[in-house]
Amino acid sequence: MGRPPCCDKSNVKRGLWTPEEDAKILAYVSNHGTGNWTLVPKKAGLNRCGKSCRLRWTNYLRPDLKHDGFTPQEEMLIINLHAAIGSRWSLIARRLPGRTDNDVKNYWNTKLRKKLMKMGIDPVTHKPVSQVLSDLGSISTLPNTNNQMNFVNNDSINNTVPAATEPSGSHYSSITVNASANKNTREDQVHSWEHQVR
DNA sequence: AAGGATGGCAACCGCGGAATG
DNA sequence: GCATTCCGCGGTTGCCATCCT
């Protein structure tokens, strides 16, 4: 048995939020705070999924959110953090007061990715596209046809930051990333990066 | 002016992890 | 230890506005 749905999707409203619904969430949260989101729609008088309410609050209604455009400083920070830790949007967003992971993710996907590509930088590896292409070329000319499987099965990969997120040789900073890549050390990497850029 | 293409943002989906009983 | 519940995350989709032909 899998996990049951959090709400009856067929009887729940979806799509864009109305100002009335926003007002109900705001009123409820200001009176009760953000507690059990599954109870919020019932108590706030909303015909919405609790998860949907939480998303609306965290991505749009929170009073500490900025709704204006990203500054060049924020832009630079996103690019550098993405180079250091990859698409860990929530971690990146935590370094940007007033921004949500959704904001950062959307901004990256719609603006920054294209901007980097225009500059001739691969947005995944943060290396020049020419270098990425030559790397690919040298991989594909290797005689062993099991290269991919060898790469995936290589135990050492578990202790190594994936090349895609490796910032060494990055064009934004001279950060070095240590070998272990679990959640905590990624956070540590962000801290150490912040220390270095100051 | 019309309508197709593109950009930008909001919202949804499904999964994994943490918390709890 | 296991099942259940909730939360948070990243990827994806849908919709609306604007641009282009």
PDB file of C-alpha atoms (C1' of nucleotides) in Angstrom:
ATOM      1  CA  MET A   1       0.000   0.000   0.000  1.00  0.00           C
ATOM      2  CA  GLY A   2       1.362   3.355  -0.987  1.00  0.00           C
ATOM      3  CA  ARG A   3       0.788   6.546   0.845  1.00  0.00           C
ATOM      4  CA  PRO A   4      -2.768   7.836   0.493  1.00  0.00           C
ATOM      5  CA  PRO A   5      -3.318  11.222  -1.138  1.00  0.00           C
ATOM      6  CA  CYS A   6      -3.218  14.190   1.251  1.00  0.00           C
ATOM      7  CA  CYS A   7      -6.634  15.304   0.063  1.00  0.00           C
ATOM      8  CA  ASP A   8      -9.451  14.321  -2.274  1.00  0.00           C
ATOM      9  CA  LYS A   9      -8.128  15.933  -5.456  1.00  0.00           C
ATOM     10  CA  SER A  10     -11.449  15.645  -7.267  1.00  0.00           C
ATOM     11  CA  ASN A  11     -13.195  17.798  -4.640  1.00  0.00           C
ATOM     12  CA  VAL A  12     -10.468  20.375  -4.210  1.00  0.00           C
ATOM     13  CA  LYS A  13      -9.970  23.613  -6.087  1.00  0.00           C
ATOM     14  CA  ARG A  14      -6.807  23.957  -8.155  1.00  0.00           C
ATOM     15  CA  GLY A  15      -5.152  26.635 -10.238  1.00  0.00           C
ATOM     16  CA  LEU A  16      -4.645  30.300  -9.580  1.00  0.00           C
ATOM     17  CA  TRP A  17      -5.474  31.780  -6.215  1.00  0.00           C
ATOM     18  CA  THR A  18      -8.034  34.548  -5.818  1.00  0.00           C
ATOM     19  CA  PRO A  19      -7.484  37.588  -3.562  1.00  0.00           C
ATOM     20  CA  GLU A  20     -10.267  36.231  -1.300  1.00  0.00           C
ATOM     21  CA  GLU A  21      -8.420  32.943  -0.843  1.00  0.00           C
ATOM     22  CA  ASP A  22      -5.164  34.785  -0.176  1.00  0.00           C
ATOM     23  CA  ALA A  23      -6.924  36.874   2.451  1.00  0.00           C
ATOM     24  CA  LYS A  24      -8.220  33.738   4.175  1.00  0.00           C
ATOM     25  CA  ILE A  25      -4.746  32.219   4.367  1.00  0.00           C
ATOM     26  CA  LEU A  26      -3.260  35.478   5.632  1.00  0.00           C
ATOM     27  CA  ALA A  27      -5.971  35.850   8.253  1.00  0.00           C
ATOM     28  CA  TYR A  28      -5.575  32.268   9.390  1.00  0.00           C
ATOM     29  CA  VAL A  29      -1.776  32.427   9.594  1.00  0.00           C
ATOM     30  CA  SER A  30      -1.768  35.756  11.410  1.00  0.00           C
ATOM     31  CA  ASN A  31      -4.110  34.284  14.036  1.00  0.00           C
ATOM     32  CA  HIS A  32      -2.736  30.765  14.342  1.00  0.00           C
ATOM     33  CA  GLY A  33       0.684  30.747  12.696  1.00  0.00           C
ATOM     34  CA  THR A  34       1.893  28.083  10.307  1.00  0.00           C
ATOM     35  CA  GLY A  35       1.293  24.773  11.983  1.00  0.00           C
ATOM     36  CA  ASN A  36      -0.332  21.700  10.496  1.00  0.00           C
ATOM     37  CA  TRP A  37      -0.963  22.590   6.860  1.00  0.00           C
ATOM     38  CA  THR A  38      -3.395  19.729   6.325  1.00  0.00           C
ATOM     39  CA  LEU A  39      -5.749  21.397   8.797  1.00  0.00           C
ATOM     40  CA  VAL A  40      -5.332  24.901   7.392  1.00  0.00           C
ATOM     41  CA  PRO A  41      -7.803  24.678   4.485  1.00  0.00           C
ATOM     42  CA  LYS A  42     -10.514  23.287   6.756  1.00  0.00           C
ATOM     43  CA  LYS A  43      -9.949  25.838   9.500  1.00  0.00           C
ATOM     44  CA  ALA A  44      -9.464  28.752   7.122  1.00  0.00           C
ATOM     45  CA  GLY A  45     -12.583  27.863   5.149  1.00  0.00           C
ATOM     46  CA  LEU A  46     -10.764  27.029   1.928  1.00  0.00           C
ATOM     47  CA  ASN A  47     -11.542  24.332  -0.587  1.00  0.00           C
ATOM     48  CA  ARG A  48      -7.852  23.718  -1.286  1.00  0.00           C
ATOM     49  CA  CYS A  49      -5.288  21.030  -0.647  1.00  0.00           C
ATOM     50  CA  GLY A  50      -3.155  21.749   2.423  1.00  0.00           C
ATOM     51  CA  LYS A  51      -0.051  21.324   0.367  1.00  0.00           C
ATOM     52  CA  SER A  52      -1.320  23.927  -2.059  1.00  0.00           C
ATOM     53  CA  CYS A  53      -1.923  26.334   0.850  1.00  0.00           C
ATOM     54  CA  ARG A  54       1.604  25.831   2.142  1.00  0.00           C
ATOM     55  CA  LEU A  55       3.038  26.473  -1.318  1.00  0.00           C
ATOM     56  CA  ARG A  56       0.982  29.635  -1.730  1.00  0.00           C
ATOM     57  CA  TRP A  57       2.146  30.895   1.651  1.00  0.00           C
ATOM     58  CA  THR A  58       5.822  30.063   1.246  1.00  0.00           C
ATOM     59  CA  ASN A  59       6.137  31.234  -2.357  1.00  0.00           C
ATOM     60  CA  TYR A  60       3.916  34.290  -2.381  1.00  0.00           C
ATOM     61  CA  LEU A  61       2.186  35.397   0.806  1.00  0.00           C
ATOM     62  CA  ARG A  62       5.011  35.337   3.364  1.00  0.00           C
ATOM     63  CA  PRO A  63       5.468  38.924   4.581  1.00  0.00           C
ATOM     64  CA  ASP A  64       9.260  38.765   4.379  1.00  0.00           C
ATOM     65  CA  LEU A  65       9.284  38.051   0.646  1.00  0.00           C
ATOM     66  CA  LYS A  66      10.694  40.471  -1.906  1.00  0.00           C
ATOM     67  CA  HIS A  67       8.571  40.815  -5.031  1.00  0.00           C
ATOM     68  CA  ASP A  68      10.944  43.009  -7.021  1.00  0.00           C
ATOM     69  CA  GLY A  69      13.527  41.923  -9.553  1.00  0.00           C
ATOM     70  CA  PHE A  70      16.832  40.244  -8.742  1.00  0.00           C
ATOM     71  CA  THR A  71      19.802  42.584  -8.242  1.00  0.00           C
ATOM     72  CA  PRO A  72      23.133  41.998 -10.043  1.00  0.00           C
ATOM     73  CA  GLN A  73      24.583  41.000  -6.648  1.00  0.00           C
ATOM     74  CA  GLU A  74      21.886  38.374  -6.133  1.00  0.00           C
ATOM     75  CA  GLU A  75      22.389  37.184  -9.697  1.00  0.00           C
ATOM     76  CA  MET A  76      26.121  36.736  -9.115  1.00  0.00           C
ATOM     77  CA  LEU A  77      25.475  34.924  -5.863  1.00  0.00           C
ATOM     78  CA  ILE A  78      23.085  32.489  -7.548  1.00  0.00           C
ATOM     79  CA  ILE A  79      25.572  31.734 -10.310  1.00  0.00           C
ATOM     80  CA  ASN A  80      28.402  31.167  -7.851  1.00  0.00           C
ATOM     81  CA  LEU A  81      26.314  29.032  -5.534  1.00  0.00           C
ATOM     82  CA  HIS A  82      25.009  26.989  -8.456  1.00  0.00           C
ATOM     83  CA  ALA A  83      28.600  26.425  -9.540  1.00  0.00           C
ATOM     84  CA  ALA A  84      29.445  25.288  -6.019  1.00  0.00           C
ATOM     85  CA  ILE A  85      26.473  23.121  -5.089  1.00  0.00           C
ATOM     86  CA  GLY A  86      24.394  22.612  -8.222  1.00  0.00           C
ATOM     87  CA  SER A  87      20.616  22.856  -8.357  1.00  0.00           C
ATOM     88  CA  ARG A  88      20.056  22.865  -4.593  1.00  0.00           C
ATOM     89  CA  TRP A  89      17.564  25.688  -4.908  1.00  0.00           C
ATOM     90  CA  SER A  90      16.424  25.689  -1.312  1.00  0.00           C
ATOM     91  CA  LEU A  91      20.008  26.022  -0.090  1.00  0.00           C
ATOM     92  CA  ILE A  92      20.688  28.797  -2.566  1.00  0.00           C
ATOM     93  CA  ALA A  93      17.469  30.584  -1.604  1.00  0.00           C
ATOM     94  CA  ARG A  94      18.447  30.526   2.065  1.00  0.00           C
ATOM     95  CA  ARG A  95      21.419  32.729   1.180  1.00  0.00           C
ATOM     96  CA  LEU A  96      19.121  35.245  -0.485  1.00  0.00           C
ATOM     97  CA  PRO A  97      16.862  36.949   2.066  1.00  0.00           C
ATOM     98  CA  GLY A  98      13.327  37.424   0.777  1.00  0.00           C
ATOM     99  CA  ARG A  99      13.696  34.905  -2.049  1.00  0.00           C
ATOM    100  CA  THR A 100      12.147  31.463  -2.328  1.00  0.00           C
ATOM    101  CA  ASP A 101      13.531  28.344  -3.921  1.00  0.00           C
ATOM    102  CA  ASN A 102      10.839  28.661  -6.582  1.00  0.00           C
ATOM    103  CA  ASP A 103      11.911  32.249  -7.320  1.00  0.00           C
ATOM    104  CA  VAL A 104      15.535  31.256  -7.663  1.00  0.00           C
ATOM    105  CA  LYS A 105      14.741  28.186  -9.739  1.00  0.00           C
ATOM    106  CA  ASN A 106      12.509  30.149 -12.113  1.00  0.00           C
ATOM    107  CA  TYR A 107      15.040  32.944 -12.415  1.00  0.00           C
ATOM    108  CA  TRP A 108      17.772  30.461 -13.185  1.00  0.00           C
ATOM    109  CA  ASN A 109      15.724  28.559 -15.765  1.00  0.00           C
ATOM    110  CA  THR A 110      14.361  31.609 -17.556  1.00  0.00           C
ATOM    111  CA  LYS A 111      17.202  34.117 -17.361  1.00  0.00           C
ATOM    112  CA  LEU A 112      20.526  32.991 -15.981  1.00  0.00           C
ATOM    113  CA  ARG A 113      20.840  29.751 -17.940  1.00  0.00           C
ATOM    114  CA  LYS A 114      20.362  31.625 -21.209  1.00  0.00           C
ATOM    115  CA  LYS A 115      22.667  34.410 -20.100  1.00  0.00           C
ATOM    116  CA  LEU A 116      25.485  31.951 -19.383  1.00  0.00           C
ATOM    117  CA  MET A 117      24.952  30.144 -22.674  1.00  0.00           C
ATOM    118  CA  LYS A 118      25.178  33.481 -24.499  1.00  0.00           C
ATOM    119  CA  MET A 119      28.482  34.067 -22.715  1.00  0.00           C
ATOM    120  CA  GLY A 120      29.678  30.690 -24.014  1.00  0.00           C
ATOM    121  CA  ILE A 121      29.565  29.081 -20.588  1.00  0.00           C
ATOM    122  CA  ASP A 122      27.885  25.732 -20.044  1.00  0.00           C
ATOM    123  CA  PRO A 123      25.257  26.333 -17.327  1.00  0.00           C
ATOM    124  CA  VAL A 124      25.613  22.781 -15.990  1.00  0.00           C
ATOM    125  CA  THR A 125      29.381  22.530 -15.627  1.00  0.00           C
ATOM    126  CA  HIS A 126      30.108  26.280 -15.523  1.00  0.00           C
ATOM    127  CA  LYS A 127      32.959  25.665 -17.936  1.00  0.00           C
ATOM    128  CA  PRO A 128      33.399  27.168 -21.403  1.00  0.00           C
ATOM    129  CA  VAL A 129      31.213  25.316 -23.907  1.00  0.00           C
ATOM    130  CA  SER A 130      34.269  24.686 -26.092  1.00  0.00           C
ATOM    131  CA  GLN A 131      35.957  22.857 -23.220  1.00  0.00           C
ATOM    132  CA  VAL A 132      32.831  20.806 -22.486  1.00  0.00           C
ATOM    133  CA  LEU A 133      32.618  19.790 -26.138  1.00  0.00           C
ATOM    134  CA  SER A 134      36.262  18.789 -26.282  1.00  0.00           C
ATOM    135  CA  ASP A 135      35.823  16.806 -23.049  1.00  0.00           C
ATOM    136  CA  LEU A 136      32.863  15.011 -24.620  1.00  0.00           C
ATOM    137  CA  GLY A 137      34.889  14.351 -27.742  1.00  0.00           C
ATOM    138  CA  SER A 138      37.720  12.768 -25.798  1.00  0.00           C
ATOM    139  CA  ILE A 139      35.264  10.561 -23.866  1.00  0.00           C
ATOM    140  CA  SER A 140      33.542   9.323 -27.019  1.00  0.00           C
ATOM    141  CA  THR A 141      36.859   8.389 -28.645  1.00  0.00           C
ATOM    142  CA  LEU A 142      37.871   6.103 -25.782  1.00  0.00           C
ATOM    143  CA  PRO A 143      38.036   2.461 -26.955  1.00  0.00           C
ATOM    144  CA  ASN A 144      36.101   0.906 -24.040  1.00  0.00           C
ATOM    145  CA  THR A 145      32.384   0.803 -24.928  1.00  0.00           C
ATOM    146  CA  ASN A 146      31.413   0.313 -21.270  1.00  0.00           C
ATOM    147  CA  ASN A 147      32.670   3.716 -20.261  1.00  0.00           C
ATOM    148  CA  GLN A 148      29.287   4.872 -19.012  1.00  0.00           C
ATOM    149  CA  MET A 149      28.713   1.876 -16.803  1.00  0.00           C
ATOM    150  CA  ASN A 150      32.261   2.048 -15.518  1.00  0.00           C
ATOM    151  CA  PHE A 151      31.671   5.637 -14.559  1.00  0.00           C
ATOM    152  CA  VAL A 152      28.387   4.926 -12.815  1.00  0.00           C
ATOM    153  CA  ASN A 153      29.702   1.904 -10.965  1.00  0.00           C
ATOM    154  CA  ASN A 154      32.947   3.483  -9.900  1.00  0.00           C
ATOM    155  CA  ASP A 155      32.897   3.535  -6.100  1.00  0.00           C
ATOM    156  CA  SER A 156      35.021   6.631  -6.006  1.00  0.00           C
ATOM    157  CA  ILE A 157      32.193   8.626  -7.515  1.00  0.00           C
ATOM    158  CA  ASN A 158      30.384   8.340  -4.195  1.00  0.00           C
ATOM    159  CA  ASN A 159      33.113  10.350  -2.543  1.00  0.00           C
ATOM    160  CA  THR A 160      33.486  12.919  -5.251  1.00  0.00           C
ATOM    161  CA  VAL A 161      31.516  16.020  -6.095  1.00  0.00           C
ATOM    162  CA  PRO A 162      30.012  15.349  -9.534  1.00  0.00           C
ATOM    163  CA  ALA A 163      31.800  17.134 -12.340  1.00  0.00           C
ATOM    164  CA  ALA A 164      28.615  19.004 -13.118  1.00  0.00           C
ATOM    165  CA  THR A 165      28.832  20.862  -9.844  1.00  0.00           C
ATOM    166  CA  GLU A 166      32.587  21.098  -9.643  1.00  0.00           C
ATOM    167  CA  PRO A 167      33.499  24.738  -9.412  1.00  0.00           C
ATOM    168  CA  SER A 168      37.225  24.358  -9.765  1.00  0.00           C
ATOM    169  CA  GLY A 169      38.191  26.163 -12.926  1.00  0.00           C
ATOM    170  CA  SER A 170      34.995  28.081 -12.533  1.00  0.00           C
ATOM    171  CA  HIS A 171      34.913  31.486 -14.126  1.00  0.00           C
ATOM    172  CA  TYR A 172      33.388  33.153 -11.131  1.00  0.00           C
ATOM    173  CA  SER A 173      35.669  32.326  -8.244  1.00  0.00           C
ATOM    174  CA  SER A 174      38.486  30.142  -7.074  1.00  0.00           C
ATOM    175  CA  ILE A 175      36.476  27.944  -4.748  1.00  0.00           C
ATOM    176  CA  THR A 176      37.696  24.470  -4.044  1.00  0.00           C
ATOM    177  CA  VAL A 177      35.278  21.734  -3.104  1.00  0.00           C
ATOM    178  CA  ASN A 178      36.278  18.865  -0.881  1.00  0.00           C
ATOM    179  CA  ALA A 179      35.544  15.276  -1.680  1.00  0.00           C
ATOM    180  CA  SER A 180      32.494  14.360   0.360  1.00  0.00           C
ATOM    181  CA  ALA A 181      29.210  15.472  -1.112  1.00  0.00           C
ATOM    182  CA  ASN A 182      26.465  14.722   1.383  1.00  0.00           C
ATOM    183  CA  LYS A 183      23.883  17.316   2.403  1.00  0.00           C
ATOM    184  CA  ASN A 184      25.784  18.719   5.379  1.00  0.00           C
ATOM    185  CA  THR A 185      29.075  19.086   3.597  1.00  0.00           C
ATOM    186  CA  ARG A 186      27.335  20.840   0.744  1.00  0.00           C
ATOM    187  CA  GLU A 187      26.079  23.338   3.313  1.00  0.00           C
ATOM    188  CA  ASP A 188      29.625  23.576   4.620  1.00  0.00           C
ATOM    189  CA  GLN A 189      30.812  24.255   1.095  1.00  0.00           C
ATOM    190  CA  VAL A 190      28.419  27.174   0.859  1.00  0.00           C
ATOM    191  CA  HIS A 191      29.694  28.541   4.164  1.00  0.00           C
ATOM    192  CA  SER A 192      33.290  28.127   3.089  1.00  0.00           C
ATOM    193  CA  TRP A 193      32.552  29.726  -0.250  1.00  0.00           C
ATOM    194  CA  GLU A 194      30.903  32.676   1.452  1.00  0.00           C
ATOM    195  CA  HIS A 195      33.937  33.020   3.660  1.00  0.00           C
ATOM    196  CA  GLN A 196      36.227  33.075   0.627  1.00  0.00           C
ATOM    197  CA  VAL A 197      34.283  35.664  -1.355  1.00  0.00           C
ATOM    198  CA  ARG A 198      34.198  38.123   1.557  1.00  0.00           C
TER     199      ARG A 198
ATOM    200  C1'  DA B   1      -5.530  42.588 -37.108  1.00  0.00           C
ATOM    201  C1'  DA B   2      -4.757  37.741 -36.358  1.00  0.00           C
ATOM    202  C1'  DG B   3      -2.620  33.972 -34.623  1.00  0.00           C
ATOM    203  C1'  DG B   4       1.486  31.415 -33.669  1.00  0.00           C
ATOM    204  C1'  DA B   5       5.834  31.502 -30.909  1.00  0.00           C
ATOM    205  C1'  DT B   6       8.175  32.663 -26.901  1.00  0.00           C
ATOM    206  C1'  DG B   7       9.011  34.241 -22.137  1.00  0.00           C
ATOM    207  C1'  DG B   8       8.010  34.408 -17.402  1.00  0.00           C
ATOM    208  C1'  DC B   9       5.846  33.048 -13.446  1.00  0.00           C
ATOM    209  C1'  DA B  10       2.665  30.388 -10.455  1.00  0.00           C
ATOM    210  C1'  DA B  11       1.250  26.096  -9.246  1.00  0.00           C
ATOM    211  C1'  DC B  12       1.265  21.055  -9.289  1.00  0.00           C
ATOM    212  C1'  DC B  13       3.350  16.409  -8.867  1.00  0.00           C
ATOM    213  C1'  DG B  14       5.810  12.829  -6.905  1.00  0.00           C
ATOM    214  C1'  DC B  15       9.455  11.485  -4.128  1.00  0.00           C
ATOM    215  C1'  DG B  16      12.415  11.178   0.040  1.00  0.00           C
ATOM    216  C1'  DG B  17      13.296  12.204   4.758  1.00  0.00           C
ATOM    217  C1'  DA B  18      11.853  13.321   9.407  1.00  0.00           C
ATOM    218  C1'  DA B  19       8.686  12.836  13.003  1.00  0.00           C
ATOM    219  C1'  DT B  20       5.424  10.271  15.494  1.00  0.00           C
ATOM    220  C1'  DG B  21       2.750   6.532  17.491  1.00  0.00           C
TER     221       DG B  21
ATOM    222  C1'  DG C   1      11.241  -2.074  13.718  1.00  0.00           C
ATOM    223  C1'  DC C   2       7.298  -0.730  11.204  1.00  0.00           C
ATOM    224  C1'  DA C   3       3.467   1.953   9.389  1.00  0.00           C
ATOM    225  C1'  DT C   4       1.619   6.312   8.909  1.00  0.00           C
ATOM    226  C1'  DT C   5       1.627  11.191   8.432  1.00  0.00           C
ATOM    227  C1'  DC C   6       3.505  15.514   7.322  1.00  0.00           C
ATOM    228  C1'  DC C   7       6.883  18.632   5.340  1.00  0.00           C
ATOM    229  C1'  DG C   8      10.219  20.175   2.065  1.00  0.00           C
ATOM    230  C1'  DC C   9      12.424  19.717  -2.184  1.00  0.00           C
ATOM    231  C1'  DG C  10      13.396  19.639  -7.226  1.00  0.00           C
ATOM    232  C1'  DG C  11      11.442  18.911 -11.622  1.00  0.00           C
ATOM    233  C1'  DT C  12       7.766  19.789 -14.591  1.00  0.00           C
ATOM    234  C1'  DT C  13       3.577  21.692 -16.433  1.00  0.00           C
ATOM    235  C1'  DG C  14       0.036  25.155 -17.384  1.00  0.00           C
ATOM    236  C1'  DC C  15      -1.435  29.620 -18.176  1.00  0.00           C
ATOM    237  C1'  DC C  16      -1.190  34.369 -19.314  1.00  0.00           C
ATOM    238  C1'  DA C  17       1.160  38.304 -21.417  1.00  0.00           C
ATOM    239  C1'  DT C  18       4.027  39.946 -24.858  1.00  0.00           C
ATOM    240  C1'  DC C  19       6.448  39.661 -29.108  1.00  0.00           C
ATOM    241  C1'  DC C  20       6.928  38.498 -33.857  1.00  0.00           C
ATOM    242  C1'  DT C  21       5.543  37.481 -38.506  1.00  0.00           C
TER     243       DT C  21
END
